[in-house]
Every structure is written in C-alpha cells, then in structure tokens.
PDB file of C-alpha atoms in Angstrom:
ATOM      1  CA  UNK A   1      -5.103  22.468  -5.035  1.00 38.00           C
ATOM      2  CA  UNK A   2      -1.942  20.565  -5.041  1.00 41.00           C
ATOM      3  CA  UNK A   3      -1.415  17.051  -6.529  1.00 41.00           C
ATOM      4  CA  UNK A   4      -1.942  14.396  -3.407  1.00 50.00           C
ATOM      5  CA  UNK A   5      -0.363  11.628  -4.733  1.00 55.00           C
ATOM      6  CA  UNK A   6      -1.953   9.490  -1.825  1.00 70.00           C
ATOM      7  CA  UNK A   7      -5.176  10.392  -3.698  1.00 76.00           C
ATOM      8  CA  UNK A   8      -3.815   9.681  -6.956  1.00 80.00           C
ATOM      9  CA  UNK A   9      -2.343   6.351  -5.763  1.00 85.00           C
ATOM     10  CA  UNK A  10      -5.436   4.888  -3.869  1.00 88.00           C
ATOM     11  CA  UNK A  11      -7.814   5.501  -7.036  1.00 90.00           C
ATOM     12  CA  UNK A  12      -5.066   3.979  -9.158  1.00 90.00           C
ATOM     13  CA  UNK A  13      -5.432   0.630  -6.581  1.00 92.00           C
ATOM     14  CA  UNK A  14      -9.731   1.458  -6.696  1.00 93.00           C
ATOM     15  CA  UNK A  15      -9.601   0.675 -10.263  1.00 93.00           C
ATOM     16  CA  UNK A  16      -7.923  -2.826  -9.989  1.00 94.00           C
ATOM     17  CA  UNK A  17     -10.719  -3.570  -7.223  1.00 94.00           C
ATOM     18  CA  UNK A  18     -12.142  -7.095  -8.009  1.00 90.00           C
ATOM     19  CA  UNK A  19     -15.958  -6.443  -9.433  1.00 86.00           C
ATOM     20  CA  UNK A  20     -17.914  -8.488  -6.993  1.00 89.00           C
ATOM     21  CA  UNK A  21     -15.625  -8.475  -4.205  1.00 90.00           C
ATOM     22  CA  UNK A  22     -17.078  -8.138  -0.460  1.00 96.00           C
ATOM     23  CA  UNK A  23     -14.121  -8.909   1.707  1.00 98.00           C
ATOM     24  CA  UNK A  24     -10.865  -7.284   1.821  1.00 98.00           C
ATOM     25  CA  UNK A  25      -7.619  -7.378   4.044  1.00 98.00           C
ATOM     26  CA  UNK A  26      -5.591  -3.929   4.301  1.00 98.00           C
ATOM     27  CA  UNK A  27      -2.008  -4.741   5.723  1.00 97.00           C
ATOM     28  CA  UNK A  28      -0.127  -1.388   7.059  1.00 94.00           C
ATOM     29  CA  UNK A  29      -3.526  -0.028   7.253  1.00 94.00           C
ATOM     30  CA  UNK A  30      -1.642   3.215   8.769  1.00 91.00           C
ATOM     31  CA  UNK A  31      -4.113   5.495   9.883  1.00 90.00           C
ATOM     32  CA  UNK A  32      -6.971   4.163   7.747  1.00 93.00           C
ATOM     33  CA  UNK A  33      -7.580   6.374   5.019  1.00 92.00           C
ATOM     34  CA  UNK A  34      -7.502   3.588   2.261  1.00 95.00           C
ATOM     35  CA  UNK A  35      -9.021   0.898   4.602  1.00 96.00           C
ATOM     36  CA  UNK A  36     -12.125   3.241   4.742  1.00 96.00           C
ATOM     37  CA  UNK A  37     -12.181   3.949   1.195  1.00 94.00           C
ATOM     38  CA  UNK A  38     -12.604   0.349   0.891  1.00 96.00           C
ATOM     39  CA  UNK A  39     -15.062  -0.057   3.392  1.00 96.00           C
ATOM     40  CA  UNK A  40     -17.175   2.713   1.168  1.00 93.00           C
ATOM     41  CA  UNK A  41     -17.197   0.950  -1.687  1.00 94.00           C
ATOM     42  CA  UNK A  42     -18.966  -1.803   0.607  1.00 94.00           C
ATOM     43  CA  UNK A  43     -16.468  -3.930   1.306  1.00 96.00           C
ATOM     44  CA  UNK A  44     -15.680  -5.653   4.453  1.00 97.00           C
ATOM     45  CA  UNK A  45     -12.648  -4.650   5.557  1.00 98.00           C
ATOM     46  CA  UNK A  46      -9.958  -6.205   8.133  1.00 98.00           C
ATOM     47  CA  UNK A  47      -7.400  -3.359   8.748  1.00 97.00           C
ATOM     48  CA  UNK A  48      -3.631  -4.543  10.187  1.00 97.00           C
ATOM     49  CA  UNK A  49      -0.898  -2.619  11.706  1.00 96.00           C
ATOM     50  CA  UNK A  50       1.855  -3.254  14.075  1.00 94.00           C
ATOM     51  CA  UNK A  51       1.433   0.151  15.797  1.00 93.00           C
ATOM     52  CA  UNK A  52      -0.241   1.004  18.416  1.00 93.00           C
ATOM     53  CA  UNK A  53      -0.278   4.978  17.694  1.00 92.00           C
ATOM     54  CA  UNK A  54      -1.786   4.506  14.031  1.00 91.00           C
ATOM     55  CA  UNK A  55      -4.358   1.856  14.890  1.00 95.00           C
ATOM     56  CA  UNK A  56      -5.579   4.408  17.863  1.00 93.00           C
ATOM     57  CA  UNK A  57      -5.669   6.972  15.544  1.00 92.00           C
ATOM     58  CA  UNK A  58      -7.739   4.835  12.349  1.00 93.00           C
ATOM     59  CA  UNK A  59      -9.977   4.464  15.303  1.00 94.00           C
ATOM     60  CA  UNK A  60     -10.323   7.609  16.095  1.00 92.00           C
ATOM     61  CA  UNK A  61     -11.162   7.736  12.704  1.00 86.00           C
ATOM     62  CA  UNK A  62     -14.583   5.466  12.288  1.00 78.00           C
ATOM     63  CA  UNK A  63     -15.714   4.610   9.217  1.00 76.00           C
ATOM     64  CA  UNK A  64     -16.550   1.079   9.017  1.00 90.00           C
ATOM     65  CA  UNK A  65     -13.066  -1.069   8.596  1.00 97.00           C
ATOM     66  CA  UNK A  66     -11.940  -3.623  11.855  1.00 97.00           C
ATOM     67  CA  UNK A  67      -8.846  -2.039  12.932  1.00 97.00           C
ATOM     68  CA  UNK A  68      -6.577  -4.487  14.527  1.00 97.00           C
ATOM     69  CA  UNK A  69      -3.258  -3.707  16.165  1.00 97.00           C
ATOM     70  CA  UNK A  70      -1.165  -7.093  14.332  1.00 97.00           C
ATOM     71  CA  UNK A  71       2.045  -7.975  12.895  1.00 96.00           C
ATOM     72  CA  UNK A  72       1.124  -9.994   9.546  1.00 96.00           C
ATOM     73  CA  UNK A  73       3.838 -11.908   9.123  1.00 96.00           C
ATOM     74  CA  UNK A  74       2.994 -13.310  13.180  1.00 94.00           C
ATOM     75  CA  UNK A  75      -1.070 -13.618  12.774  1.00 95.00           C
ATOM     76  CA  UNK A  76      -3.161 -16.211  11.558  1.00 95.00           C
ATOM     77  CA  UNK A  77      -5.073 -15.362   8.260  1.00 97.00           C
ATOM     78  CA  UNK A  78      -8.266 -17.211   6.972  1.00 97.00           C
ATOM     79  CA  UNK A  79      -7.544 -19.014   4.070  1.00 97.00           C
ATOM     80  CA  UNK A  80      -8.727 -18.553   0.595  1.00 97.00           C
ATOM     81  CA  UNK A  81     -10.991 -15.988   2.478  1.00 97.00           C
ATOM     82  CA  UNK A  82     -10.212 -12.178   0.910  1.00 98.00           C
ATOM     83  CA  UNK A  83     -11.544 -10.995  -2.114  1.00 98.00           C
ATOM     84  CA  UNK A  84      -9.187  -8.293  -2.127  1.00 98.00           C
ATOM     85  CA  UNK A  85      -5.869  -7.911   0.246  1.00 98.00           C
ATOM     86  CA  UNK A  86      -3.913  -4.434  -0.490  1.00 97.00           C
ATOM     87  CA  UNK A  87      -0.479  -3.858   0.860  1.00 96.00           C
ATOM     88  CA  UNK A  88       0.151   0.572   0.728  1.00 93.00           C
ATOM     89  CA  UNK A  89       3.951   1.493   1.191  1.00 89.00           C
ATOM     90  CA  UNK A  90       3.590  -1.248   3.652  1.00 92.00           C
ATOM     91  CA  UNK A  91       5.537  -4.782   1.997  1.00 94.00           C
ATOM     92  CA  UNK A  92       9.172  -3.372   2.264  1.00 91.00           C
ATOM     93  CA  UNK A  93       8.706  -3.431   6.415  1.00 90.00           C
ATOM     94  CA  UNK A  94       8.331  -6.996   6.221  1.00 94.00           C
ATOM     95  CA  UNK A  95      10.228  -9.717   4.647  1.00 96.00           C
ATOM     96  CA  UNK A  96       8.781 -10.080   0.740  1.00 96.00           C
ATOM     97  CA  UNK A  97       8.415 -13.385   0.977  1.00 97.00           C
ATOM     98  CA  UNK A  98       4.884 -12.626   3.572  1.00 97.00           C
ATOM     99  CA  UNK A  99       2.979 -12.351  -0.070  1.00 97.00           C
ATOM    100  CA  UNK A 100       3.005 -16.168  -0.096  1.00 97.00           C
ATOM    101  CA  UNK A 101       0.692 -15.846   3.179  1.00 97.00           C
ATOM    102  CA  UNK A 102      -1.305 -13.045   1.568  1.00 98.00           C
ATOM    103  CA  UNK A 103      -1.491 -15.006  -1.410  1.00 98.00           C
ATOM    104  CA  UNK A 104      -2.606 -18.200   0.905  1.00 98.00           C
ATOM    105  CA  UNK A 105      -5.765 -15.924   2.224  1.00 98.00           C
ATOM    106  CA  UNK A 106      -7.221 -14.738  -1.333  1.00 98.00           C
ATOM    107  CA  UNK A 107     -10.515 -16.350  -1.961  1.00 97.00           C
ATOM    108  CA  UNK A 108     -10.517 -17.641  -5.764  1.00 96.00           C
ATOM    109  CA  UNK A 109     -10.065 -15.480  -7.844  1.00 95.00           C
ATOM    110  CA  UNK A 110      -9.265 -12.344  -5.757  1.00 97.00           C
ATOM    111  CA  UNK A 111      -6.192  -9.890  -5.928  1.00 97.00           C
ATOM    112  CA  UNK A 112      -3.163  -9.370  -4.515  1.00 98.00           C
ATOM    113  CA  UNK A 113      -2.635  -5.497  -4.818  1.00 97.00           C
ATOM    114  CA  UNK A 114       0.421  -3.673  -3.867  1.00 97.00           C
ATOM    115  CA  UNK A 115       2.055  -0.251  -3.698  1.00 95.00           C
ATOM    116  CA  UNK A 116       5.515  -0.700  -2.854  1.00 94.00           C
ATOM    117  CA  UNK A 117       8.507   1.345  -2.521  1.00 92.00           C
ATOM    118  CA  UNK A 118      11.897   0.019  -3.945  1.00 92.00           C
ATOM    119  CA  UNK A 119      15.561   0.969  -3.226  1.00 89.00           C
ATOM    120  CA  UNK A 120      16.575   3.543  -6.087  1.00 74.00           C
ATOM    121  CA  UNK A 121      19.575   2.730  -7.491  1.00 62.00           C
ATOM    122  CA  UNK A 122      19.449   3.178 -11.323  1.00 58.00           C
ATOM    123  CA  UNK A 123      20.580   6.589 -13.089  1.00 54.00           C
ATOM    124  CA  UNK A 124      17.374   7.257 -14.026  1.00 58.00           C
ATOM    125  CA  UNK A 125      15.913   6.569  -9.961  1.00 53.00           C
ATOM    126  CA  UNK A 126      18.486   9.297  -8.711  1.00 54.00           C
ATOM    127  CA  UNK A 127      17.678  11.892 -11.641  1.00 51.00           C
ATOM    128  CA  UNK A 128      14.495  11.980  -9.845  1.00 50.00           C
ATOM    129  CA  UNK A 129      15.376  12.727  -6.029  1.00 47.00           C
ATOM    130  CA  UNK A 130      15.365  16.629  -6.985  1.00 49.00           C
ATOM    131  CA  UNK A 131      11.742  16.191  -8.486  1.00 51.00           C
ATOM    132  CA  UNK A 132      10.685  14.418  -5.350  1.00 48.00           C
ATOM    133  CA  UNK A 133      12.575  17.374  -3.479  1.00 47.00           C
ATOM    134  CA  UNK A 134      11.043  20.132  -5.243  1.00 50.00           C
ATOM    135  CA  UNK A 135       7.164  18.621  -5.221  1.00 50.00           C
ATOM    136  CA  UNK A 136       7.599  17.808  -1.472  1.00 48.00           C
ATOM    137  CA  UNK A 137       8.186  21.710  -1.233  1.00 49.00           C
ATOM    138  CA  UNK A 138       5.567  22.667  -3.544  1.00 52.00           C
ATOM    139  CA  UNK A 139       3.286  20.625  -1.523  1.00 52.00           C
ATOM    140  CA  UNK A 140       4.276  22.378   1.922  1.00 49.00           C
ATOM    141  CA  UNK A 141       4.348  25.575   0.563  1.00 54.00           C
ATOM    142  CA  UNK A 142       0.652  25.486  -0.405  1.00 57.00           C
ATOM    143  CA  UNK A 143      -0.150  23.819   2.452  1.00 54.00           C
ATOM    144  CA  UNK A 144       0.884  26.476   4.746  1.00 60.00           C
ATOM    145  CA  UNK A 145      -0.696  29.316   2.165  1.00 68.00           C
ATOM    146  CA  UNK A 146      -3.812  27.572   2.464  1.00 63.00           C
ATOM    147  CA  UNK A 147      -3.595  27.354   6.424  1.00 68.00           C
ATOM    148  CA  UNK A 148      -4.040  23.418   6.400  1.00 58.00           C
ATOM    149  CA  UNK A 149      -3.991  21.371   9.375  1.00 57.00           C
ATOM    150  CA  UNK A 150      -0.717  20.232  10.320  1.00 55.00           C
ATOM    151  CA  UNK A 151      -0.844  16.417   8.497  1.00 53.00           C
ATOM    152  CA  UNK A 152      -2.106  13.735  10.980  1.00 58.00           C
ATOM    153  CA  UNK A 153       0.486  11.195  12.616  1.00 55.00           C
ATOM    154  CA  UNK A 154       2.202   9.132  10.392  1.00 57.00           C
ATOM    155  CA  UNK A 155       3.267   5.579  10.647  1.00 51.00           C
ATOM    156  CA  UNK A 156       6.951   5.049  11.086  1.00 56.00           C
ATOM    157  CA  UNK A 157       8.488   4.551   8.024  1.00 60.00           C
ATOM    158  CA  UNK A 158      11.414   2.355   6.624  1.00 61.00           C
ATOM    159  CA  UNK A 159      13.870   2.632   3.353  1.00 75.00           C
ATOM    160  CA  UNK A 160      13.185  -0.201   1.195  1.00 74.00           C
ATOM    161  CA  UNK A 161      15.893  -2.725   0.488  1.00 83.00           C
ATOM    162  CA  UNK A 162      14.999  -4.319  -2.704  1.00 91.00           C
ATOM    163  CA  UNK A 163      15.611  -3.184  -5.733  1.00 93.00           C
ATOM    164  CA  UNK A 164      12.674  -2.979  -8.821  1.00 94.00           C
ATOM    165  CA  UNK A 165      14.699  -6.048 -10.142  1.00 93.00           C
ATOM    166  CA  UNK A 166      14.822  -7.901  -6.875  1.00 96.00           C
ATOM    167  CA  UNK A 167      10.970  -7.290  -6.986  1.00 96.00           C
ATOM    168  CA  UNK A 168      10.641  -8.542  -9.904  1.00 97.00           C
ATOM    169  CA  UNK A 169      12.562 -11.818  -9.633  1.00 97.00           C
ATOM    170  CA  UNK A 170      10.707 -12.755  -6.552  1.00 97.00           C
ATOM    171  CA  UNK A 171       7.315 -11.709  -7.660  1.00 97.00           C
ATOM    172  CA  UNK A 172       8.091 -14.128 -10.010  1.00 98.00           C
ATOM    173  CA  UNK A 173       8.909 -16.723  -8.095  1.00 98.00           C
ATOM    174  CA  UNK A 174       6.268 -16.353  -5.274  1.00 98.00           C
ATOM    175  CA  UNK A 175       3.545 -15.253  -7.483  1.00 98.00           C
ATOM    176  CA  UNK A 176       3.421 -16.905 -10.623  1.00 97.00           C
ATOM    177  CA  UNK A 177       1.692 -14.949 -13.430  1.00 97.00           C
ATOM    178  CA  UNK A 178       2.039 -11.467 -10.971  1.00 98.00           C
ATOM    179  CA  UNK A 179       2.831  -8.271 -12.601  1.00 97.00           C
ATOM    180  CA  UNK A 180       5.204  -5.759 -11.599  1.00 97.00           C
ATOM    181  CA  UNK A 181       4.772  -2.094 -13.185  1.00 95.00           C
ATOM    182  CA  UNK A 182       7.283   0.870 -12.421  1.00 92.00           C
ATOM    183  CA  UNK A 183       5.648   3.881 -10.841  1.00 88.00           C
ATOM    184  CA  UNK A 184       6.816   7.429  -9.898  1.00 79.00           C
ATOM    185  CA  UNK A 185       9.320   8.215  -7.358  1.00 73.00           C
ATOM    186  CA  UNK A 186      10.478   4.622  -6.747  1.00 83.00           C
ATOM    187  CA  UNK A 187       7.083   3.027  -6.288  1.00 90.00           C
ATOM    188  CA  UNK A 188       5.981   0.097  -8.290  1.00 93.00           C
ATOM    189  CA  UNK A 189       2.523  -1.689  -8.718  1.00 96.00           C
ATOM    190  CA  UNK A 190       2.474  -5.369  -8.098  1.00 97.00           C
ATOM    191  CA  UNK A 191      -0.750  -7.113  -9.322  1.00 97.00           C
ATOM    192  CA  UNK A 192      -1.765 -10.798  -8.857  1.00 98.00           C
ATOM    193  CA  UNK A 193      -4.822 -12.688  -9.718  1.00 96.00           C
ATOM    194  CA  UNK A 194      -5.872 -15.953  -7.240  1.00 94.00           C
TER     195      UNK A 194
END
C-alpha cells in the first residue's frame, strides 16, 4: 500500500492530542476526515469551512463532528472554550495573525495544533520539488493498479506566502512559548500550549 501522508500527518497531530481533552475546534475541516478522527477519539468536535462543496460533502460523510459552513477569521468563537483547536493545510488561506483568535478560544491549558504549508524558497526546499514530483506519481500509479476510487472532492487550495522564517518570527510574537518544527515537503508543525 502506498505511503498516505494524510494518514501519516493526522496520527502525527493524534499524538499531541491533550490527555483529557473533550472539546475540539477543526478550522478548514475540508471534507472531514480529521474532524471525525477526532470525534472518535470522543471528542466534541466543531468543524469550520468556508465552502459550501466540502462542508456538503463532510456531511455526507456522518460521523459525529458539527459541520459548519464559516469563515474563521469572520465568526464568533467561545472563549477559553476548546481543549484542542487544529488548523490542517488550512492557516496559509487566512491571514496568520487569526491564531491570536484561536489562541483566545483554548480552554486552559489546551493546544493550538497546526499543519501548515510554507512558501519554499531555500536550496534545500527546491531540491525537494522532484521528490514531491516523483511520490505524487508513485502514489497515482498504484492507485490506478489497485483500481481505487477516483479521490473525493477536494477543497480549493492556495500557495502559501510565508516563509518557515516568517512563521517562525510571528509564532513568536503571537504565541509566546509556541514551537515551530520543519516537516517534509514544505510543511511545518506549530505547537502551542494555553
């Protein structure tokens, strides 16, 4: 079976889960898949997006999270309410600074969790667009031998902006004590404790 680096990526967010936490606030839910892994490990799960086709289609999907059709940076949040509030290739759509407003709705001591995508600009970032290249046709390839189902829809997608520094810097300076760790194929983790 080929690597799904979805997969790989949500049980890399699973293991930062906080242990006692009950409620939590998926932003860019997309079509749901992480918002109802969540929900199975018995959270209570609010699940955002701005469109229309992917909240139909998490609908569609069941499986316990509140799908909401919502633009974060334009809704109201509870404060201090979320134990946990993840963010999945979702932050770079929006300006960075909305993790202040995320970071206004964590209950004590939740977390802040996010998968972002940064703008590749070092050597080392463009060394790897031919990796990316040749696992996104691995990927297909044994897809189609295996006779898969064409993927479901995807959300619409946007190139990120910010640099891993620029990340940094205002990870920093939003979220005191937050930590930013480089990832694969221009992805980074950013971690932050209420």
């Amino acid at each position: 079976m080929p690597f799904d680096h979805n997969d790989h990526y949500h049980r890399l967010l699973l293991r930062r889960l906080p242990k006692d936490g009950r409620t939590a606030l998926d932003i860019g839910c997309g079509t749901g898949r992480f918002a109802r892994r969540l929900a199975g490990r018995g959270y209570e799960v609010d699940a955002l997006d701005p469109s229309a086709e992917v909240i139909a289609e998490a609908e569609a999907g069941g499986g316990g999270p509140r799908f909401r059709r919502a633009d974060v940076t334009a809704t109201d949040l509870p404060e201090g309410h979320y134990d946990v509030i993840t963010c999945l290739a979702s932050l770079h759509h929006m300006p960075f600074a909305t993790v202040t407003r995320l970071r206004a709705a964590l209950a004590p001591g939740g977390a802040l969790l996010v998968l972002g995508c940064y703008a590749g600009v070092t050597p080392l970032d463009l060394a790897a667009v031919p990796a990316n290249a040749a696992a996104r046709v691995a990927v297909h390839v044994a897809d189609r031998l295996r006779g898969a189902a064409p993927p479901p829809l995807k959300a619409p997608v946007r190139r990120p902006d910010m640099t891993l520094a620029d990340v940094r810097t205002e990870a920093g300076r939003l979220l005191p004590g937050s930590q930013v760790r480089q990832l694969l194929f221009w992805r980074y983790l950013l971690t932050y404790h209420a």
